[in-house]
Coordinates of N, CA and C and ligand atoms in Angstrom, one line a residue:
M1 N 11.4 -13.3 20.8 CA 11.0 -11.9 20.7 C 10.0 -11.7 19.6
K2 N 10.3 -12.2 18.4 CA 9.4 -12.1 17.2 C 8.1 -12.8 17.6
K3 N 8.2 -13.9 18.3 CA 6.9 -14.7 18.6 C 6.1 -13.9 19.5
L4 N 6.7 -13.2 20.5 CA 6.0 -12.4 21.5 C 5.3 -11.2 20.8
I5 N 6.0 -10.5 19.8 CA 5.4 -9.4 19.1 C 4.2 -9.9 18.3
V6 N 4.3 -11.1 17.7 CA 3.2 -11.6 16.9 C 2.0 -12.0 17.8
L7 N 2.3 -12.5 19.0 CA 1.3 -12.9 19.9 C 0.6 -11.7 20.4
L8 N 1.3 -10.6 20.8 CA 0.7 -9.4 21.3 C -0.1 -8.7 20.2
A9 N 0.4 -8.8 19.0 CA -0.4 -8.2 17.9 C -1.7 -9.0 17.6
S10 N -1.6 -10.3 17.7 CA -2.8 -11.1 17.5 C -3.9 -10.8 18.6
L11 N -3.4 -10.6 19.8 CA -4.3 -10.2 20.9 C -5.0 -8.8 20.6
A12 N -4.1 -7.9 20.1 CA -4.6 -6.6 19.8 C -5.7 -6.7 18.7
I13 N -5.4 -7.5 17.7 CA -6.3 -7.7 16.6 C -7.6 -8.3 17.1
L14 N -7.5 -9.2 18.0 CA -8.7 -9.9 18.6 C -9.6 -8.9 19.3
M15 N -8.9 -8.0 20.0 CA -9.6 -6.9 20.8 C -10.3 -5.9 19.8
E16 N -9.7 -5.8 18.6 CA -10.2 -4.8 17.7 C -11.3 -5.4 16.8
S17 N -11.6 -6.7 17.0 CA -12.5 -7.4 16.1 C -13.9 -6.8 15.9
Q18 N -14.3 -5.9 16.9 CA -15.6 -5.3 16.8 C -15.5 -4.0 15.9
A19 N -14.2 -3.6 15.6 CA -14.1 -2.3 14.9 C -14.5 -2.4 13.5
Q20 N -14.8 -1.3 12.9 CA -15.3 -1.3 11.5 C -14.2 -1.7 10.5
F21 N -13.0 -1.1 10.6 CA -12.0 -1.4 9.7 C -11.0 -2.4 10.3
K22 N -10.7 -3.5 9.5 CA -9.7 -4.5 10.0 C -8.6 -4.7 9.0
Q23 N -7.4 -5.0 9.5 CA -6.3 -5.3 8.6 C -6.6 -6.5 7.8
A24 N -6.3 -6.5 6.5 CA -6.5 -7.7 5.7 C -5.5 -8.7 6.2
S25 N -5.9 -10.0 6.1 CA -4.9 -11.0 6.5 C -4.0 -11.3 5.3
L26 N -2.8 -11.6 5.7 CA -1.8 -11.8 4.6 C -2.0 -13.2 4.0
H27 N -1.7 -13.3 2.7 CA -1.8 -14.6 2.0 C -0.5 -15.3 2.0
Y28 N 0.4 -14.9 2.9 CA 1.8 -15.5 2.9 C 2.2 -15.2 4.4
S29 N 3.3 -15.9 4.8 CA 3.8 -15.7 6.1 C 4.8 -14.5 6.1
F30 N 5.1 -14.0 7.3 CA 6.0 -12.8 7.4 C 7.4 -13.1 6.7
S31 N 7.8 -14.3 6.7 CA 9.1 -14.6 6.1 C 9.1 -15.1 4.7
D32 N 7.9 -15.2 4.1 CA 7.8 -15.7 2.7 C 8.3 -14.7 1.6
L33 N 8.5 -13.5 2.0 CA 9.0 -12.5 0.9 C 10.5 -12.4 1.0
E34 N 11.2 -13.1 1.9 CA 12.6 -13.1 2.0 C 13.2 -13.7 0.7
P35 N 14.4 -13.2 0.3 CA 15.2 -12.3 1.0 C 14.9 -10.8 0.6
Y36 N 13.9 -10.6 -0.3 CA 13.7 -9.3 -0.8 C 13.1 -8.4 0.2
I37 N 12.1 -8.8 0.9 CA 11.6 -8.1 2.1 C 11.7 -9.0 3.3
D38 N 12.5 -8.6 4.2 CA 12.9 -9.4 5.4 C 11.7 -9.5 6.4
S39 N 11.7 -10.6 7.1 CA 10.6 -10.9 8.0 C 10.5 -9.9 9.1
T40 N 11.6 -9.4 9.7 CA 11.5 -8.5 10.8 C 10.8 -7.2 10.3
T41 N 11.1 -6.8 9.1 CA 10.5 -5.6 8.6 C 9.0 -5.9 8.4
M42 N 8.7 -7.0 7.9 CA 7.3 -7.4 7.6 C 6.5 -7.4 9.0
I43 N 7.1 -8.0 10.0 CA 6.4 -8.1 11.3 C 6.1 -6.7 11.9
I44 N 7.2 -5.9 11.9 CA 7.0 -4.5 12.5 C 6.0 -3.7 11.6
H45 N 6.2 -3.8 10.3 CA 5.3 -3.1 9.4 C 3.9 -3.4 9.6
Y46 N 3.6 -4.7 9.6 CA 2.2 -5.2 9.7 C 1.6 -5.0 11.1
T47 N 2.4 -5.5 12.1 CA 1.8 -5.5 13.5 C 1.9 -4.2 14.2
Q48 N 2.8 -3.3 13.8 CA 3.0 -2.0 14.4 C 2.4 -0.9 13.6
H49 N 3.1 -0.6 12.5 CA 2.8 0.6 11.7 C 1.3 0.5 11.1
H50 N 1.0 -0.6 10.4 CA -0.3 -0.8 9.8 C -1.4 -0.9 10.9
A51 N -1.1 -1.6 12.0 CA -2.0 -1.8 13.1 C -2.4 -0.5 13.7
T52 N -1.4 0.4 13.8 CA -1.6 1.7 14.4 C -2.5 2.6 13.6
Y53 N -2.2 2.6 12.3 CA -3.1 3.4 11.4 C -4.6 2.9 11.5
T54 N -4.7 1.6 11.5 CA -6.0 1.0 11.6 C -6.7 1.4 12.9
K55 N -6.0 1.2 14.0 CA -6.6 1.6 15.3 C -7.0 3.0 15.3
R56 N -6.2 3.9 14.8 CA -6.5 5.4 14.9 C -7.6 5.7 13.9
L57 N -7.7 5.0 12.8 CA -8.8 5.3 11.9 C -10.1 4.9 12.6
N58 N -10.1 3.7 13.2 CA -11.3 3.3 13.9 C -11.7 4.2 15.1
E59 N -10.7 4.8 15.8 CA -11.0 5.7 16.8 C -11.7 7.0 16.2
T60 N -11.2 7.4 15.1 CA -11.8 8.6 14.4 C -13.3 8.3 14.0
I61 N -13.5 7.1 13.5 CA -14.9 6.7 13.1 C -15.8 6.7 14.4
E62 N -15.3 6.2 15.5 CA -16.1 6.1 16.7 C -16.5 7.5 17.2
K63 N -15.5 8.5 17.0 CA -15.8 9.8 17.5 C -16.7 10.6 16.5
N64 N -16.8 10.1 15.2 CA -17.6 10.8 14.2 C -18.5 9.8 13.6
P65 N -19.6 9.5 14.3 CA -20.5 8.4 13.9 C -21.1 8.7 12.5
E66 N -21.2 9.9 12.1 CA -21.7 10.2 10.7 C -20.9 9.5 9.6
L67 N -19.7 9.2 10.0 CA -18.8 8.5 9.0 C -18.9 7.0 9.0
K68 N -19.7 6.5 9.9 CA -19.8 5.0 10.0 C -20.4 4.4 8.8
N69 N -20.0 3.2 8.5 CA -20.6 2.4 7.4 C -20.2 2.8 6.0
L70 N -19.3 3.8 5.9 CA -18.8 4.1 4.5 C -17.7 3.1 4.2
T71 N -17.5 2.9 2.9 CA -16.3 2.1 2.6 C -15.1 2.9 2.7
I72 N -13.9 2.3 2.8 CA -12.7 3.1 3.0 C -12.5 4.0 1.8
I73 N -12.8 3.5 0.6 CA -12.6 4.4 -0.6 C -13.5 5.6 -0.6
D74 N -14.8 5.4 -0.2 CA -15.7 6.5 -0.1 C -15.3 7.5 0.9
L75 N -14.8 7.0 2.0 CA -14.2 7.9 3.1 C -13.1 8.7 2.6
L76 N -12.1 8.1 1.9 CA -11.0 8.8 1.4 C -11.4 9.8 0.3
K77 N -12.4 9.5 -0.5 CA -12.8 10.5 -1.5 C -13.5 11.7 -0.9
L78 N -14.0 11.4 0.3 CA -14.7 12.5 1.1 C -13.8 13.4 1.9
A79 N -12.5 13.0 2.0 CA -11.6 13.6 3.0 C -11.6 15.1 2.9
D80 N -11.5 15.7 1.6 CA -11.4 17.1 1.4 C -12.5 17.9 2.0
K81 N -13.7 17.2 2.2 CA -14.9 18.0 2.6 C -15.0 17.9 4.2
L82 N -14.1 17.2 4.9 CA -14.3 17.1 6.3 C -13.5 18.2 7.0
T83 N -13.9 18.4 8.3 CA -13.2 19.5 9.1 C -11.7 19.1 9.2
Q84 N -10.9 20.1 9.4 CA -9.4 19.8 9.3 C -8.9 18.7 10.1
E85 N -9.4 18.6 11.4 CA -8.9 17.5 12.3 C -9.3 16.1 11.8
V86 N -10.6 16.0 11.4 CA -11.0 14.7 10.9 C -10.4 14.4 9.6
Q87 N -10.3 15.4 8.7 CA -9.6 15.3 7.4 C -8.2 14.7 7.6
L88 N -7.5 15.3 8.5 CA -6.1 14.8 8.7 C -6.0 13.4 9.1
S89 N -6.9 13.0 10.0 CA -7.0 11.6 10.4 C -7.4 10.7 9.3
V90 N -8.4 11.1 8.5 CA -8.8 10.2 7.4 C -7.7 10.1 6.4
K91 N -7.0 11.2 6.1 CA -6.0 11.1 5.1 C -4.8 10.3 5.6
N92 N -4.4 10.5 6.8 CA -3.2 9.8 7.3 C -3.5 8.4 7.8
N93 N -4.5 8.3 8.6 CA -4.8 6.9 9.2 C -5.6 6.1 8.2
G94 N -6.6 6.7 7.6 CA -7.4 6.0 6.6 C -6.6 5.7 5.4
G95 N -5.7 6.6 5.0 CA -4.8 6.4 3.8 C -3.8 5.3 4.2
G96 N -3.3 5.3 5.4 CA -2.4 4.3 5.9 C -3.0 2.9 6.0
Y97 N -4.3 2.9 6.4 CA -5.0 1.7 6.5 C -5.2 1.1 5.1
F98 N -5.7 1.9 4.1 CA -6.0 1.4 2.8 C -4.7 1.1 2.0
N99 N -3.7 2.0 2.1 CA -2.5 1.8 1.2 C -1.8 0.5 1.6
H100 N -1.8 0.2 2.9 CA -1.1 -1.0 3.3 C -1.9 -2.3 3.0
N101 N -3.2 -2.3 3.2 CA -4.0 -3.4 2.8 C -3.8 -3.7 1.3
F102 N -3.8 -2.6 0.6 CA -3.6 -2.8 -0.9 C -2.2 -3.4 -1.2
F103 N -1.2 -2.8 -0.5 CA 0.2 -3.2 -0.7 C 0.4 -4.7 -0.4
W104 N -0.2 -5.2 0.8 CA -0.1 -6.6 1.1 C -0.7 -7.5 0.0
S105 N -1.7 -7.0 -0.6 CA -2.5 -7.8 -1.6 C -1.7 -8.0 -2.9
I106 N -0.8 -7.0 -3.2 CA -0.1 -7.1 -4.5 C 1.3 -7.7 -4.3
L107 N 1.6 -8.2 -3.1 CA 2.8 -8.9 -2.9 C 2.6 -10.4 -2.9
A108 N 3.6 -11.2 -3.3 CA 3.6 -12.6 -3.2 C 5.0 -13.2 -3.2
P109 N 5.1 -14.4 -2.7 CA 6.5 -15.0 -2.6 C 7.1 -15.0 -4.0
A110 N 8.4 -14.8 -4.0 CA 9.2 -14.7 -5.3 C 9.0 -15.9 -6.1
G111 N 8.7 -15.7 -7.4 CA 8.6 -16.9 -8.3 C 7.2 -17.5 -8.3
S112 N 6.3 -17.0 -7.5 CA 5.0 -17.6 -7.5 C 4.0 -17.1 -8.6
T113 N 4.3 -15.9 -9.1 CA 3.5 -15.4 -10.2 C 4.4 -14.8 -11.3
T114 N 3.9 -14.7 -12.5 CA 4.7 -14.1 -13.6 C 3.7 -13.2 -14.4
I115 N 4.3 -12.2 -15.2 CA 3.4 -11.3 -15.9 C 2.8 -12.1 -17.1
S116 N 1.5 -12.2 -17.2 CA 0.9 -13.0 -18.3 C 1.0 -12.2 -19.6
P117 N 0.8 -12.9 -20.7 CA 0.9 -12.2 -22.0 C -0.1 -11.0 -22.1
A118 N -1.3 -11.2 -21.5 CA -2.3 -10.2 -21.5 C -1.9 -9.0 -20.7
M119 N -1.3 -9.2 -19.6 CA -0.8 -8.1 -18.7 C 0.4 -7.4 -19.4
S120 N 1.2 -8.2 -20.0 CA 2.4 -7.6 -20.8 C 1.9 -6.6 -21.8
K121 N 0.8 -7.1 -22.5 CA 0.3 -6.3 -23.6 C -0.3 -4.9 -23.1
M122 N -1.0 -5.0 -21.9 CA -1.5 -3.9 -21.3 C -0.5 -2.8 -20.9
I123 N 0.6 -3.4 -20.4 CA 1.8 -2.5 -20.0 C 2.4 -1.9 -21.2
E124 N 2.7 -2.8 -22.3 CA 3.3 -2.3 -23.5 C 2.5 -1.2 -24.2
N125 N 1.2 -1.4 -24.2 CA 0.3 -0.4 -24.8 C 0.4 1.0 -24.2
S126 N 0.7 1.0 -22.9 CA 0.9 2.3 -22.2 C 2.3 2.9 -22.1
F127 N 3.3 1.9 -22.0 CA 4.6 2.4 -21.8 C 5.6 2.0 -22.9
G128 N 5.2 1.3 -23.8 CA 6.1 0.8 -24.9 C 6.7 -0.5 -24.6
S129 N 7.2 -0.7 -23.4 CA 7.7 -2.0 -23.0 C 7.7 -2.1 -21.5
I130 N 7.9 -3.4 -21.0 CA 7.9 -3.6 -19.6 C 9.1 -2.9 -18.9
E131 N 10.2 -2.9 -19.7 CA 11.4 -2.2 -19.2 C 11.1 -0.7 -19.0
N132 N 10.5 -0.1 -20.0 CA 10.2 1.4 -19.8 C 9.3 1.6 -18.6
F133 N 8.3 0.7 -18.5 CA 7.4 0.9 -17.3 C 8.1 0.8 -16.0
K134 N 9.0 -0.2 -15.9 CA 9.8 -0.4 -14.7 C 10.7 0.8 -14.4
T135 N 11.3 1.3 -15.5 CA 12.2 2.5 -15.3 C 11.4 3.7 -14.8
E136 N 10.2 3.9 -15.4 CA 9.4 5.1 -15.0 C 8.9 4.9 -13.5
F137 N 8.5 3.7 -13.2 CA 8.0 3.4 -11.8 C 9.2 3.6 -10.8
E138 N 10.4 3.1 -11.2 CA 11.5 3.3 -10.3 C 11.9 4.7 -10.1
K139 N 11.8 5.5 -11.2 CA 12.2 6.9 -11.2 C 11.2 7.6 -10.2
A140 N 9.9 7.3 -10.3 CA 8.9 7.9 -9.4 C 9.2 7.6 -8.0
A141 N 9.6 6.3 -7.8 CA 9.9 5.8 -6.4 C 11.1 6.5 -5.8
M142 N 12.1 6.8 -6.7 CA 13.4 7.4 -6.2 C 13.2 8.9 -6.0
S143 N 12.3 9.5 -6.8 CA 12.2 11.0 -6.7 C 11.1 11.4 -5.7
R144 N 10.4 10.5 -5.2 CA 9.4 10.9 -4.1 C 10.2 11.3 -2.9
F145 N 10.2 12.6 -2.6 CA 11.0 13.2 -1.5 C 10.3 12.8 -0.2
G146 N 11.1 12.3 0.8 CA 10.5 12.0 2.1 C 9.8 10.7 2.0
S147 N 8.6 10.7 2.6 CA 7.8 9.5 2.7 C 6.6 9.5 1.7
G148 N 6.3 8.3 1.2 CA 5.1 8.3 0.3 C 5.0 7.0 -0.4
W149 N 4.3 7.0 -1.5 CA 3.9 5.8 -2.2 C 4.0 6.0 -3.7
V150 N 4.3 5.0 -4.4 CA 4.3 5.0 -5.9 C 3.2 4.1 -6.4
W151 N 2.5 4.5 -7.4 CA 1.3 3.8 -7.9 C 1.3 3.6 -9.4
L152 N 0.7 2.4 -9.8 CA 0.4 2.2 -11.1 C -1.1 2.3 -11.2
I153 N -1.6 3.2 -12.0 CA -3.1 3.5 -12.0 C -3.7 3.2 -13.4
K154 N -4.8 2.6 -13.4 CA -5.6 2.5 -14.6 C -6.6 3.6 -14.7
T155 N -6.4 4.5 -15.7 CA -7.3 5.6 -15.8 C -8.7 5.1 -16.5
K156 N -9.6 6.1 -16.5 CA -10.9 5.7 -17.0 C -10.9 5.2 -18.4
N157 N -10.0 5.8 -19.2 CA -9.9 5.3 -20.6 C -9.0 4.1 -20.8
G158 N -8.6 3.5 -19.7 CA -7.9 2.2 -19.8 C -6.4 2.3 -19.9
K159 N -5.9 3.5 -20.0 CA -4.5 3.7 -20.0 C -3.8 3.5 -18.6
L160 N -2.7 3.0 -18.6 CA -1.9 2.8 -17.3 C -1.0 4.0 -17.2
I161 N -1.0 4.6 -16.0 CA 0.0 5.7 -15.7 C 0.7 5.4 -14.3
V162 N 1.8 6.0 -14.2 CA 2.6 5.9 -12.9 C 2.5 7.3 -12.2
T163 N 2.2 7.2 -10.9 CA 2.2 8.5 -10.2 C 2.7 8.2 -8.8
S164 N 3.0 9.3 -8.0 CA 3.4 9.0 -6.6 C 2.6 10.0 -5.7
T165 N 2.5 9.6 -4.5 CA 1.7 10.4 -3.5 C 2.6 10.6 -2.3
A166 N 2.4 11.7 -1.6 CA 3.2 12.0 -0.4 C 2.5 11.4 0.9
N167 N 3.3 11.1 1.9 CA 2.8 10.6 3.2 C 1.9 9.4 3.0
Q168 N 0.6 9.5 3.5 CA -0.3 8.4 3.3 C -1.4 8.7 2.3
D169 N -1.2 9.8 1.5 CA -2.2 10.1 0.5 C -2.3 8.9 -0.5
S170 N -3.5 8.9 -1.1 CA -3.7 7.8 -2.0 C -4.3 8.4 -3.3
P171 N -4.4 7.6 -4.4 CA -5.0 8.1 -5.6 C -6.4 8.7 -5.3
F172 N -7.1 8.3 -4.2 CA -8.4 8.7 -4.0 C -8.5 10.0 -3.3
T173 N -7.4 10.4 -2.6 CA -7.4 11.7 -1.9 C -6.6 12.8 -2.7
I174 N -6.1 12.5 -3.9 CA -5.4 13.4 -4.8 C -6.3 13.7 -5.9
S175 N -6.8 15.0 -6.0 CA -7.8 15.3 -7.0 C -7.5 14.9 -8.4
K176 N -6.2 15.2 -8.9 CA -5.9 14.9 -10.3 C -6.0 13.4 -10.6
N177 N -5.9 12.6 -9.6 CA -5.9 11.1 -9.8 C -7.2 10.4 -9.5
K178 N -8.2 11.2 -9.1 CA -9.4 10.6 -8.5 C -10.1 9.7 -9.5
L179 N -9.9 9.9 -10.8 CA -10.6 9.1 -11.8 C -10.0 7.8 -12.1
G180 N -8.8 7.5 -11.4 CA -8.1 6.3 -11.7 C -8.3 5.2 -10.7
T181 N -8.0 4.0 -11.1 CA -8.1 2.8 -10.1 C -6.7 2.3 -9.9
P182 N -6.2 2.3 -8.7 CA -4.8 1.7 -8.5 C -4.8 0.2 -8.8
I183 N -3.7 -0.2 -9.4 CA -3.6 -1.7 -9.6 C -2.2 -2.2 -9.1
L184 N -1.3 -1.3 -8.6 CA -0.1 -1.7 -8.0 C 0.4 -0.5 -7.2
N185 N 1.0 -0.8 -6.0 CA 1.7 0.3 -5.3 C 2.9 -0.2 -4.6
L186 N 3.7 0.8 -4.2 CA 5.0 0.5 -3.4 C 5.1 1.5 -2.3
D187 N 5.4 1.0 -1.2 CA 5.6 1.8 0.0 C 7.1 2.3 0.0
V188 N 7.3 3.6 -0.1 CA 8.7 4.0 0.0 C 9.0 4.8 1.3
W189 N 8.2 4.6 2.3 CA 8.5 5.1 3.6 C 9.8 4.4 4.1
E190 N 10.6 5.0 4.8 CA 11.8 4.4 5.3 C 11.5 3.1 6.2
H191 N 10.4 3.1 6.9 CA 10.0 2.0 7.7 C 9.8 0.7 6.9
A192 N 9.6 0.9 5.6 CA 9.4 -0.3 4.7 C 10.6 -1.0 4.3
Y193 N 11.8 -0.3 4.4 CA 13.0 -0.9 3.9 C 14.3 -0.7 4.7
Y194 N 14.2 0.2 5.7 CA 15.5 0.7 6.3 C 16.3 -0.4 7.0
L195 N 15.6 -1.3 7.7 CA 16.3 -2.4 8.5 C 17.2 -3.2 7.6
K196 N 16.7 -3.5 6.4 CA 17.5 -4.3 5.4 C 18.4 -3.5 4.5
Y197 N 17.8 -2.4 4.0 CA 18.5 -1.7 2.9 C 19.1 -0.4 3.3
Q198 N 18.9 0.0 4.6 CA 19.4 1.3 5.1 C 19.0 2.4 4.1
S199 N 20.0 3.2 3.7 CA 19.6 4.3 2.8 C 19.6 3.9 1.4
K200 N 19.7 2.7 1.1 CA 19.7 2.3 -0.3 C 18.3 2.0 -0.9
R201 N 17.5 3.1 -1.0 CA 16.2 2.9 -1.5 C 16.1 2.2 -2.9
A202 N 17.1 2.5 -3.7 CA 17.1 2.0 -5.1 C 17.2 0.5 -5.1
S203 N 18.0 -0.1 -4.1 CA 18.1 -1.6 -4.0 C 16.8 -2.2 -3.6
Y204 N 16.1 -1.5 -2.7 CA 14.8 -2.0 -2.2 C 13.8 -2.0 -3.4
I205 N 13.8 -0.9 -4.2 CA 12.9 -0.8 -5.3 C 13.1 -1.9 -6.3
K206 N 14.4 -2.2 -6.6 CA 14.8 -3.2 -7.6 C 14.3 -4.6 -7.0
A207 N 14.5 -4.8 -5.7 CA 14.1 -6.1 -5.1 C 12.6 -6.3 -5.1
F208 N 11.9 -5.2 -5.0 CA 10.4 -5.3 -5.0 C 9.8 -6.1 -6.2
W209 N 10.5 -5.9 -7.4 CA 9.9 -6.6 -8.6 C 9.9 -8.1 -8.4
N210 N 10.7 -8.6 -7.6 CA 10.7 -10.1 -7.3 C 9.5 -10.6 -6.6
V211 N 8.9 -9.7 -5.8 CA 7.7 -10.2 -5.0 C 6.4 -9.5 -5.4
V212 N 6.3 -9.1 -6.6 CA 5.0 -8.5 -7.1 C 4.1 -9.7 -7.4
N213 N 2.8 -9.6 -6.9 CA 1.8 -10.6 -7.2 C 1.1 -10.2 -8.5
W214 N 1.7 -10.6 -9.7 CA 1.1 -10.2 -11.0 C -0.3 -10.7 -11.2
N215 N -0.6 -11.8 -10.6 CA -2.0 -12.3 -10.8 C -3.0 -11.3 -10.2
E216 N -2.7 -10.7 -9.0 CA -3.5 -9.8 -8.4 C -3.6 -8.5 -9.2
V217 N -2.4 -8.0 -9.7 CA -2.3 -6.8 -10.5 C -3.2 -6.9 -11.7
E218 N -3.1 -8.1 -12.4 CA -3.9 -8.3 -13.6 C -5.4 -8.3 -13.2
K219 N -5.7 -9.0 -12.1 CA -7.2 -9.0 -11.7 C -7.7 -7.6 -11.5
L220 N -6.9 -6.8 -10.8 CA -7.3 -5.4 -10.5 C -7.5 -4.6 -11.8
A221 N -6.5 -4.9 -12.8 CA -6.5 -4.2 -14.1 C -7.7 -4.5 -15.0
T222 N -8.3 -5.7 -14.7 CA -9.3 -6.2 -15.6 C -10.7 -6.2 -15.0
E223 N -10.8 -5.7 -13.8 CA -12.0 -5.7 -13.0 C -13.0 -4.7 -13.7
Ligands
MN3_1 MN1 4.3 1.5 5.4

């Protein structure tokens, strides 16, 4: 069954190869984040949820050729200025497209990366300690009502802050956060954890720390 889903998804991706926005390829296999993120969740999340946002975003771009050739970030920043229907699609499908590509990039198999001394220093400078940072991030993830995302953002002055967004909003579509660059995010939609963790969002959030790609986070923080 899993093989069939992967095969069908691969065909769909092949057919979409002419589209402007494409799902980022994963740097690990669907099962590599086990046991913290299970492979069935990864398969459904990547080949169904993320694929659908991507497909619908491309359909919106096809229907609105004036939006062609913008980067996804420029498109998200522009969302507020678009007509309501296009704005909704850009926020939901464009946000879903970007947020997931970003999420896949900051994940890695457990034990494959660690927080470097430089990254630790950066976190300590903003939160006092790694532990305080994790507590604040977990609190934001737990208190996000309904569906959404939690973010670690580097602001223009270099300070790191934690914030959360509803639905598929991103730091680029939320005006108060537009000045920041995301360097880490976590999907707290139920589809991201329900198969394994059911209603225990807190357990999923704790498990997430095991599969963070700290090399990528540091790269984003120092770009
Ligand atoms: Mn998701």
